CSV table of C-alpha atoms and ligand atoms in Angstrom, one decimal:
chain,number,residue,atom,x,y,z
N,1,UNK,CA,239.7,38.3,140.3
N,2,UNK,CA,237.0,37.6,142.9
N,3,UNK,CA,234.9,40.3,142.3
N,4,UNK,CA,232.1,38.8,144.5
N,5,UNK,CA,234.6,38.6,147.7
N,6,UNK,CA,234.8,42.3,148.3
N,7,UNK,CA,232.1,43.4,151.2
N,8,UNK,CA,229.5,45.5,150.3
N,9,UNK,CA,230.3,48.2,152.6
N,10,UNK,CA,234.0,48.9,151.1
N,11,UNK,CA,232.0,49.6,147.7
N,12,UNK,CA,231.3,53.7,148.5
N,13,UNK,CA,235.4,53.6,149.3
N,14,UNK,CA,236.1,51.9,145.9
N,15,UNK,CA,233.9,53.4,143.8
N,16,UNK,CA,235.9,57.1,145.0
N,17,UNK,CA,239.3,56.0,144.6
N,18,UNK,CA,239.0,53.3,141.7
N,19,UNK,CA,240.6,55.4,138.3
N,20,UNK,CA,237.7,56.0,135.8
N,21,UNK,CA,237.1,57.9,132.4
N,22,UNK,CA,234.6,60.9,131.9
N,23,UNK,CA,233.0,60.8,128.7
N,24,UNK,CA,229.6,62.7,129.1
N,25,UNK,CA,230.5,65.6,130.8
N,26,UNK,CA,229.1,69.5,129.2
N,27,UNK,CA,231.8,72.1,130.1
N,28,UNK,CA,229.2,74.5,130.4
N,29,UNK,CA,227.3,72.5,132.8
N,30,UNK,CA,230.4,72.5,135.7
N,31,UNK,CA,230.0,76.3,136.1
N,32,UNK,CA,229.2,76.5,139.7
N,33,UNK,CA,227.0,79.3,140.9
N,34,UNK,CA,230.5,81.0,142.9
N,35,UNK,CA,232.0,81.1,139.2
N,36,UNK,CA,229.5,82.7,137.8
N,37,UNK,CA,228.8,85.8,140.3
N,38,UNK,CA,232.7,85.7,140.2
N,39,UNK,CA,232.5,86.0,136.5
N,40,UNK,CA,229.4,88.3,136.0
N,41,UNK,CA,231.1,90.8,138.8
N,42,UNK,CA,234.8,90.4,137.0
N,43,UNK,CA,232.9,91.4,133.7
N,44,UNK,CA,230.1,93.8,134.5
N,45,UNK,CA,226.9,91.7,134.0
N,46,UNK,CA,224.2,91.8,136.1
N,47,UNK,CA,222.3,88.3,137.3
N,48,UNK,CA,218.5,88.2,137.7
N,49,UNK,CA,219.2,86.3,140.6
N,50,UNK,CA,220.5,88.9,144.0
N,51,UNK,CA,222.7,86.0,145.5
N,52,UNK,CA,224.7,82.5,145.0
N,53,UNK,CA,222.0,80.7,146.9
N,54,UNK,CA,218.6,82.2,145.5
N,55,UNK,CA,220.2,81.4,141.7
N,56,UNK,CA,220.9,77.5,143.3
N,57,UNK,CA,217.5,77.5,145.0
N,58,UNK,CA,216.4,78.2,141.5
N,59,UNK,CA,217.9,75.0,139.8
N,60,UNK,CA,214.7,73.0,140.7
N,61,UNK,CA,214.1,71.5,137.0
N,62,UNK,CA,210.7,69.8,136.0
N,63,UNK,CA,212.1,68.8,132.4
N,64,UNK,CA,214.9,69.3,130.1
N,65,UNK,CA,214.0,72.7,128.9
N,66,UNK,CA,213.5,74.1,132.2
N,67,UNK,CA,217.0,73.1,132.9
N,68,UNK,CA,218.5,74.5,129.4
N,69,UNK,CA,217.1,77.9,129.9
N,70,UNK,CA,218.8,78.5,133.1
N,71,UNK,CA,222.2,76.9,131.6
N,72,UNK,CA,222.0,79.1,128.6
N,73,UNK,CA,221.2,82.1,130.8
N,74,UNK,CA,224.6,81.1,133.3
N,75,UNK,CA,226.9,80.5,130.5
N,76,UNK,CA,226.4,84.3,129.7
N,77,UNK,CA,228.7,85.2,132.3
N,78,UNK,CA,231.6,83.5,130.0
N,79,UNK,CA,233.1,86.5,128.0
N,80,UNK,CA,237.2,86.2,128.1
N,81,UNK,CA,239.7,83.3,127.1
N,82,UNK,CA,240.3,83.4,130.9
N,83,UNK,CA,236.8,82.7,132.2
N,84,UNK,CA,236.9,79.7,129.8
N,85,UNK,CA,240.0,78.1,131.2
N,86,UNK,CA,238.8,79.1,134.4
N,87,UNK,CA,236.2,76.9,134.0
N,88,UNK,CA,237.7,74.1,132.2
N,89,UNK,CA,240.7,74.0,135.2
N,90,UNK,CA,238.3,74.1,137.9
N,91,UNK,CA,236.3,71.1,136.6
N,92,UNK,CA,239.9,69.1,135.5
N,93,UNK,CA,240.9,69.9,139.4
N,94,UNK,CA,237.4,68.3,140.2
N,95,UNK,CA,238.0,65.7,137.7
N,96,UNK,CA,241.5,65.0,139.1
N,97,UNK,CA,240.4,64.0,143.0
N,98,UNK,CA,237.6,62.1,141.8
N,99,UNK,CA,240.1,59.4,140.1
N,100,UNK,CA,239.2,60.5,136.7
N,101,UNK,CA,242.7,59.8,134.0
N,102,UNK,CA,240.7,60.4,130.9
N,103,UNK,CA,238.0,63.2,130.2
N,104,UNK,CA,236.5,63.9,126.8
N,105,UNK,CA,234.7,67.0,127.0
N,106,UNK,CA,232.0,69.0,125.7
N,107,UNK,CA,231.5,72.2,125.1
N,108,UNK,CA,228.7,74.2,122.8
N,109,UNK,CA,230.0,76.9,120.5
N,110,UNK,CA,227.1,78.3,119.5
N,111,UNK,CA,225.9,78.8,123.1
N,112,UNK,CA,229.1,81.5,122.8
N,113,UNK,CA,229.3,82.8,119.2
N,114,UNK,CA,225.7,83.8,119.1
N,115,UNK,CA,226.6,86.1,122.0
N,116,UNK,CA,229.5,87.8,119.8
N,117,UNK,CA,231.8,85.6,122.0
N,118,UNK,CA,234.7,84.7,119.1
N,119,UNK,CA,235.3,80.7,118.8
N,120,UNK,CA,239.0,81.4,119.0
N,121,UNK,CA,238.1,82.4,122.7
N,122,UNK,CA,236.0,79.5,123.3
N,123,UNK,CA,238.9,77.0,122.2
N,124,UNK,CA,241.8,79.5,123.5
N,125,UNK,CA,240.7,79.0,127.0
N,126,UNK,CA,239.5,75.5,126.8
N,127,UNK,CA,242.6,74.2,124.8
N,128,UNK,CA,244.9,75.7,127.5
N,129,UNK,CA,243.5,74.2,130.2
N,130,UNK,CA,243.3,70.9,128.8
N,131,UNK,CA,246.6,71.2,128.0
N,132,UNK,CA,247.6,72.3,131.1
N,133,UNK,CA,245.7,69.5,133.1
N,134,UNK,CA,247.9,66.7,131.2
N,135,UNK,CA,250.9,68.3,132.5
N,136,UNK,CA,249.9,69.6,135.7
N,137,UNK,CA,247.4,67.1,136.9
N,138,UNK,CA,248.2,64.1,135.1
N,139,UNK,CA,244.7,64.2,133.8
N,140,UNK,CA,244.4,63.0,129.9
N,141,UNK,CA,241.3,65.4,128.2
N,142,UNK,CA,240.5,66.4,125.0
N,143,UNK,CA,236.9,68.6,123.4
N,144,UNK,CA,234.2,67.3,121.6
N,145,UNK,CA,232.1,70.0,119.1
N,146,UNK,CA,228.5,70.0,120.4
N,147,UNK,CA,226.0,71.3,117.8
N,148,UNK,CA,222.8,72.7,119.5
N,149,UNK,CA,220.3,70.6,118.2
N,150,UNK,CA,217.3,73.6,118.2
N,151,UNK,CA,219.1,75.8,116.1
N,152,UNK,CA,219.0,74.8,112.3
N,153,UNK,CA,221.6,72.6,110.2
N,154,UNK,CA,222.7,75.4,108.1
N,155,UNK,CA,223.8,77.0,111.7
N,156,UNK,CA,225.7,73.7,112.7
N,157,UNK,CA,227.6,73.9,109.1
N,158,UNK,CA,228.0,77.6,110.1
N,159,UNK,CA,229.6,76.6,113.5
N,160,UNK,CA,231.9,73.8,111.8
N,161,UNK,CA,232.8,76.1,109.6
N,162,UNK,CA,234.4,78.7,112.0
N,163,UNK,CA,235.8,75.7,114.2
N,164,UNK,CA,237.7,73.8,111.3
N,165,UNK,CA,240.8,76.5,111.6
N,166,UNK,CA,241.0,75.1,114.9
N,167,UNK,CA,240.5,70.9,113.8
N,168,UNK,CA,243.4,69.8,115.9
N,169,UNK,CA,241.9,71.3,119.3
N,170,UNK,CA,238.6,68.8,119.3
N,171,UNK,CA,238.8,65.2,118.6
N,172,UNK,CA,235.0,65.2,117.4
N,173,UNK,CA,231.4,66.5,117.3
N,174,UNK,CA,228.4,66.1,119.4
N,175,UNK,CA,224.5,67.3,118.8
N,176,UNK,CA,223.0,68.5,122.6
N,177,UNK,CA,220.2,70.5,123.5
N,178,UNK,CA,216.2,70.2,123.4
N,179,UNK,CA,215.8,66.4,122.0
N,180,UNK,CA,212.1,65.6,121.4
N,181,UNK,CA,211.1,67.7,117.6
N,182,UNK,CA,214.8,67.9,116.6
N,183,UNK,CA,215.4,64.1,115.3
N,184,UNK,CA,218.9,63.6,114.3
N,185,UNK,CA,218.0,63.5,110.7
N,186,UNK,CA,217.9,67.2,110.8
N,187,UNK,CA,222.1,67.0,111.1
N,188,UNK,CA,222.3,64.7,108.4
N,189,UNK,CA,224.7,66.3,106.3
N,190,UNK,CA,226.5,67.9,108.7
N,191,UNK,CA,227.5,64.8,110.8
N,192,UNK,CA,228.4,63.3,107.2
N,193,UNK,CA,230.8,66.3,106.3
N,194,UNK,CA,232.2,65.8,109.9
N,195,UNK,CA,232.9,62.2,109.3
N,196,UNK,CA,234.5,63.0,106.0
N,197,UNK,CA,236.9,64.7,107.9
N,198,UNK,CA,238.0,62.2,110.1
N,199,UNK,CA,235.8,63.6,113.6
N,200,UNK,CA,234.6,60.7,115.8
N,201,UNK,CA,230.9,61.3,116.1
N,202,UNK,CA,228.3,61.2,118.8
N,203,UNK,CA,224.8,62.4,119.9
N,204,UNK,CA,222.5,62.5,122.5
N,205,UNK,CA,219.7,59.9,121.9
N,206,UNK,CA,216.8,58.4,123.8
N,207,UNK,CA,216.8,61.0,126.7
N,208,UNK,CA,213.8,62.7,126.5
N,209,UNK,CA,213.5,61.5,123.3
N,210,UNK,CA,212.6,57.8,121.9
N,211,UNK,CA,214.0,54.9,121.1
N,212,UNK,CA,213.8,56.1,117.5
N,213,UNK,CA,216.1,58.8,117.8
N,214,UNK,CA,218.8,56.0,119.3
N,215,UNK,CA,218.7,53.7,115.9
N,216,UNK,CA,218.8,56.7,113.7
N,217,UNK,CA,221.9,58.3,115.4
N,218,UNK,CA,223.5,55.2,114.9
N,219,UNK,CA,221.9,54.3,110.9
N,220,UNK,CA,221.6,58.3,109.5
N,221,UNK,CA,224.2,60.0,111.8
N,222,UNK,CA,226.8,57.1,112.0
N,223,UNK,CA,227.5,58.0,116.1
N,224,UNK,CA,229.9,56.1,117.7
N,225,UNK,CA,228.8,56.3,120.8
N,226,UNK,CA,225.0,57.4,122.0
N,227,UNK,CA,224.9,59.5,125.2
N,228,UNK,CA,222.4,59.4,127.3
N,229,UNK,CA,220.7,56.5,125.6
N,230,UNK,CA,218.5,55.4,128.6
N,231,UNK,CA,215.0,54.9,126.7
N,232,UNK,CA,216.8,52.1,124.5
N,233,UNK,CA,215.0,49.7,126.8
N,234,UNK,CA,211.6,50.7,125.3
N,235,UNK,CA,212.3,48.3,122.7
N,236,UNK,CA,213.9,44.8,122.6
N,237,UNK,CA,215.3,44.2,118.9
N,238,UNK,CA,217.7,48.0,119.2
N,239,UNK,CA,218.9,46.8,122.9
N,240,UNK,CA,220.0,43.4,121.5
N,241,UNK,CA,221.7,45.4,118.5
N,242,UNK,CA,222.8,47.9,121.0
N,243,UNK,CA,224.7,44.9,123.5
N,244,UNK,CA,225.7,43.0,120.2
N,245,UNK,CA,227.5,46.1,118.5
N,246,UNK,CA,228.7,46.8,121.8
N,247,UNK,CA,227.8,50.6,120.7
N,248,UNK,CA,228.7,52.3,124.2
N,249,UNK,CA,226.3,55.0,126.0
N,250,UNK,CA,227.0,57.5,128.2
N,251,UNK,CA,224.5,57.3,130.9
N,252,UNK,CA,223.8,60.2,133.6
N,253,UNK,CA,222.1,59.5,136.6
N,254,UNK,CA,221.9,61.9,138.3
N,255,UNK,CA,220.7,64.2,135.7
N,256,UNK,CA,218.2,61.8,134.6
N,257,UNK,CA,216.7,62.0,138.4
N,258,UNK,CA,217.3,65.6,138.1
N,259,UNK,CA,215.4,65.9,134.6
N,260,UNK,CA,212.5,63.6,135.8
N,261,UNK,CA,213.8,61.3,132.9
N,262,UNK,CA,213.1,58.8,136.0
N,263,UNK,CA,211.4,59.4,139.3
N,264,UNK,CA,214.0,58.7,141.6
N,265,UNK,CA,217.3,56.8,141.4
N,266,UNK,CA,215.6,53.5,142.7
N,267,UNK,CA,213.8,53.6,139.2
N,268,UNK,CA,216.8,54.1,137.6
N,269,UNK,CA,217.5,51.5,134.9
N,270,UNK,CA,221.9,51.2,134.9
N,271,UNK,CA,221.4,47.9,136.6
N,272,UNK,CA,219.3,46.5,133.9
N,273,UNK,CA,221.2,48.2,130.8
N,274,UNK,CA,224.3,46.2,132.0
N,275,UNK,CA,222.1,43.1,132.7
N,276,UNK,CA,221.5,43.1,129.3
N,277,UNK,CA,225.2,43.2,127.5
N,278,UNK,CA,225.0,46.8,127.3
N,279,UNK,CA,228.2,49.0,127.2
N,280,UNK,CA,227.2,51.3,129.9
N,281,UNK,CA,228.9,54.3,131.7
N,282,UNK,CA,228.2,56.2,134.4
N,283,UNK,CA,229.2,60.4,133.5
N,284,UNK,CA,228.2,63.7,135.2
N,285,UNK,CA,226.5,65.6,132.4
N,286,UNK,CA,226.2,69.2,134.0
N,287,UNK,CA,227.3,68.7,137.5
N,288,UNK,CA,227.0,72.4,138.8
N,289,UNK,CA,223.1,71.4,138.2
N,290,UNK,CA,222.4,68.2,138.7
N,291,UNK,CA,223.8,68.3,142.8
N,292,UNK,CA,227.0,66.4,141.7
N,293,UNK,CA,230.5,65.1,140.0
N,294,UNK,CA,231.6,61.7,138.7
N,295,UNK,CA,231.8,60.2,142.2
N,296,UNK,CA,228.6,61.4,143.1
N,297,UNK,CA,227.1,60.2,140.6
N,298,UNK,CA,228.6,56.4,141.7
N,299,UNK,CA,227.5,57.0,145.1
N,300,UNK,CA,224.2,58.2,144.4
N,301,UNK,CA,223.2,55.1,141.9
N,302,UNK,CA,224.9,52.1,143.8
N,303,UNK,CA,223.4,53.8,146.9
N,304,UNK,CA,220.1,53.3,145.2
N,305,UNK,CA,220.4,50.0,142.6
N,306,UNK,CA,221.1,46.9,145.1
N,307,UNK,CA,221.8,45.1,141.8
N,308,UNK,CA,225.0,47.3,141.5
N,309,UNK,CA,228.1,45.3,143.2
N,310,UNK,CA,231.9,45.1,143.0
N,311,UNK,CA,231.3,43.5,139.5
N,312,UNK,CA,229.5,46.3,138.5
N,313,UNK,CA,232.0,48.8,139.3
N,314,UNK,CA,234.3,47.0,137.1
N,315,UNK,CA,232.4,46.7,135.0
N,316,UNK,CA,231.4,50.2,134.4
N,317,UNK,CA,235.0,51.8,134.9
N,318,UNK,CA,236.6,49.1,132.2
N,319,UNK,CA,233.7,50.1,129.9
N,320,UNK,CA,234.5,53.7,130.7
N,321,UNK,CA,237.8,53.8,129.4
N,322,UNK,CA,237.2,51.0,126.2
N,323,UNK,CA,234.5,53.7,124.9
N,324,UNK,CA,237.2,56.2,124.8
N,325,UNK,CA,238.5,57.7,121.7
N,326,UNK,CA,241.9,57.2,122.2
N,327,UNK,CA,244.6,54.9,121.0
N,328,UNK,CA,244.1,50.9,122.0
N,329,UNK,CA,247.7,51.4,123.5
N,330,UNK,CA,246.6,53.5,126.4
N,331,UNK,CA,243.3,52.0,126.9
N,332,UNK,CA,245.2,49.0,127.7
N,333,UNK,CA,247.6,51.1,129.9
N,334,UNK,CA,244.4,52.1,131.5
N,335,UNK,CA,242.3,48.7,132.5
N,336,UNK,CA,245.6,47.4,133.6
N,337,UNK,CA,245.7,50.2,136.5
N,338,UNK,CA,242.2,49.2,136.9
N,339,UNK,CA,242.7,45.6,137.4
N,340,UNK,CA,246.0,46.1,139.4
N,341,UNK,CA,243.2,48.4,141.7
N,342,UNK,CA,240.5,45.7,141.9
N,343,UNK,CA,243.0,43.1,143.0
N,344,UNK,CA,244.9,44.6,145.7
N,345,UNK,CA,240.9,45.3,146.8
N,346,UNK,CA,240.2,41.8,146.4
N,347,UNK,CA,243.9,41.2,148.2
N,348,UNK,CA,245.4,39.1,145.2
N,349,UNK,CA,247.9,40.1,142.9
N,350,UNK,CA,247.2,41.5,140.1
G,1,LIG,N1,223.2,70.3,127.2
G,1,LIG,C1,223.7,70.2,128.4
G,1,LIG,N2,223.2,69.2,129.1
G,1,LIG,C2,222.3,68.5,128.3
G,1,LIG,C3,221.5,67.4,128.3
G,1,LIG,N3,221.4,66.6,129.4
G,1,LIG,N4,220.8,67.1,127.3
G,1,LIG,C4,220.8,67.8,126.2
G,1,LIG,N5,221.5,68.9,126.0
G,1,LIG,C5,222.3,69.2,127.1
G,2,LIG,ZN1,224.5,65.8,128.0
């Protein structure tokens, strides 16, 4: 394929219609501010904020926490099985028009049990949706476990715990929330009993946090994939380790703008993390926050990042859906529609 032949100006039409996986996206994070005044009204709660646009006015973040405590504070509107697969359909709808076949999703437990919110409702209304969005939508998903980092270890075994009756609903387990003073040698054992039983494995790394926290996911938590992951450039031996692994991370841009992880998106570092043999993908994180969905997030960095071409795209797609936990089978299924896509836009064959 000549990658290099298609113009420049058909990339913001490509990078919208080419298919793509979703592997960094927070469930909780896609609750728009309509949801949740449709949610808080449906279930009697009352908002500290009077309307839709004075609670979006207030998702001006300077940092990580300032964005968590408003997250934590909207995902108290989630009460029923139904507001849960509300919320998981509405972002699989989302999911499905921005080209997205394959999501693997996120979603925090705790966030919901330490409200008196049972798990079975959590996964109830989650589980239906996803299954729902196979048949209905055509769009493959499946949940990943987050443990919130903050709270202790005994609290993640406590969460597993009350999850494992439900094993075959979530392919795996995550660790999210405030990074820097909550290393991931904290989870230790607990990402060690969840490898025992067969759970793929994956934290966030190197956000906030440093490049530290990227090598010992990998060495003491044994993640398969690092999300986030940006700060690996910090230091040269991991990023050569990182490209020669080919240990994949789910990168965020436009929550990393959002979060001041980087200034703006011109200082955004995707361009050089592929330069350098990294397994990069682009993913929305919480995109009822961070002004954005998958798409957005393609528009807004190759917008930005001149270094970002046709190659690039590819690039990131094909890594998108080789980092996915699924079977080799339909990864393959996968890159073939993506190569059948990039050469009708190159006008071969495939
Ligand atoms: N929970 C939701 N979004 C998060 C992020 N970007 N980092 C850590 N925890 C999160
Ligand atoms: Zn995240």
């Amino acid at each position: 394929m000549n990658l290099e032949s298609i113009p420049r100006r058909e990339l913001p039409s490509i990078l919208n219609r080419m298919p793509k996986a979703e592997l960094h996206i927070h469930i909780e994070g896609s609750l728009e501010p309509e949801l949740i005044f449709e949610m808080a009204q449906r279930n009697g709660i009352k908002l500290d904020y009077p309307s839709i646009e004075e609670l979006r006015a207030a998702y001006a973040f300077t940092d990580l926490q300032s964005f968590l405590d408003i997250y934590y504070a909207g995902a108290g509107v989630l009460q029923t099985e139904e507001d849960f697969f509300d919320m998981a359909w509405s972002y699989l709808n989302r999911a499905k028009a921005d080209h997205v076949l394959h999501a693997e999703i996120f979603f925090d437990p705790q966030t919901h049990t330490s409200r008196g919110i049972p798990f079975a409702t959590v996964i109830g209304g989650l589980d239906r949706a996803v299954r729902r969005g196979r048949e209905e939508l055509g769009v493959s998903a499946s949940l990943i476990l987050c443990f919130l980092r903050h709270l202790s270890e005994e609290e993640a075994f406590a969460a597993l715990e009350e999850a494992l009756p439900y094993r075959d609903r979530f392919i795996g387990v995550g660790l999210d929330s405030g990074e820097r003073g909550n290393p991931p040698e904290k989870f230790a054992r607990v990402f060690a009993r969840c490898r025992e039983l067969g759970l793929h494995l994956v934290a966030h790394a190197g956000e906030e946090g440093p490049a530290d926290y990227i090598r010992d996911a990998l060495d003491i938590l044994k993640a398969e994939r690092i999300d986030h992951g940006v700060r690996c450039l910090e230091d040269a031996d991991l990023v050569a380790r990182l490209a020669r692994e080919r240990v994949p991370l789910t990168v965020c841009p436009l929550s990393n703008v959002k979060l001041a992880v980087f200034h703006e998106m011109h200082d955004h570092n995707l361009g050089r993390l592929l330069q350098a043999g990294i397994a990069a993908t682009v993913n929305s994180d919480d995109p009822a926050y961070f002004g954005g969905y998958l798409n957005d997030n393609y528009a807004a960095t190759f917008a930005a990042l001149p270094e970002l071409g046709a190659r690039e795209a590819y690039q990131l797609a094909r890594n998108s859906f080789e980092a996915s936990f699924v079977a080799e089978e339909e990864k393959k299924g996968w890159v073939a529609a993506l190569d059948e896509f990039f050469a009708a836009a190159c006008g071969e064959k495939a």
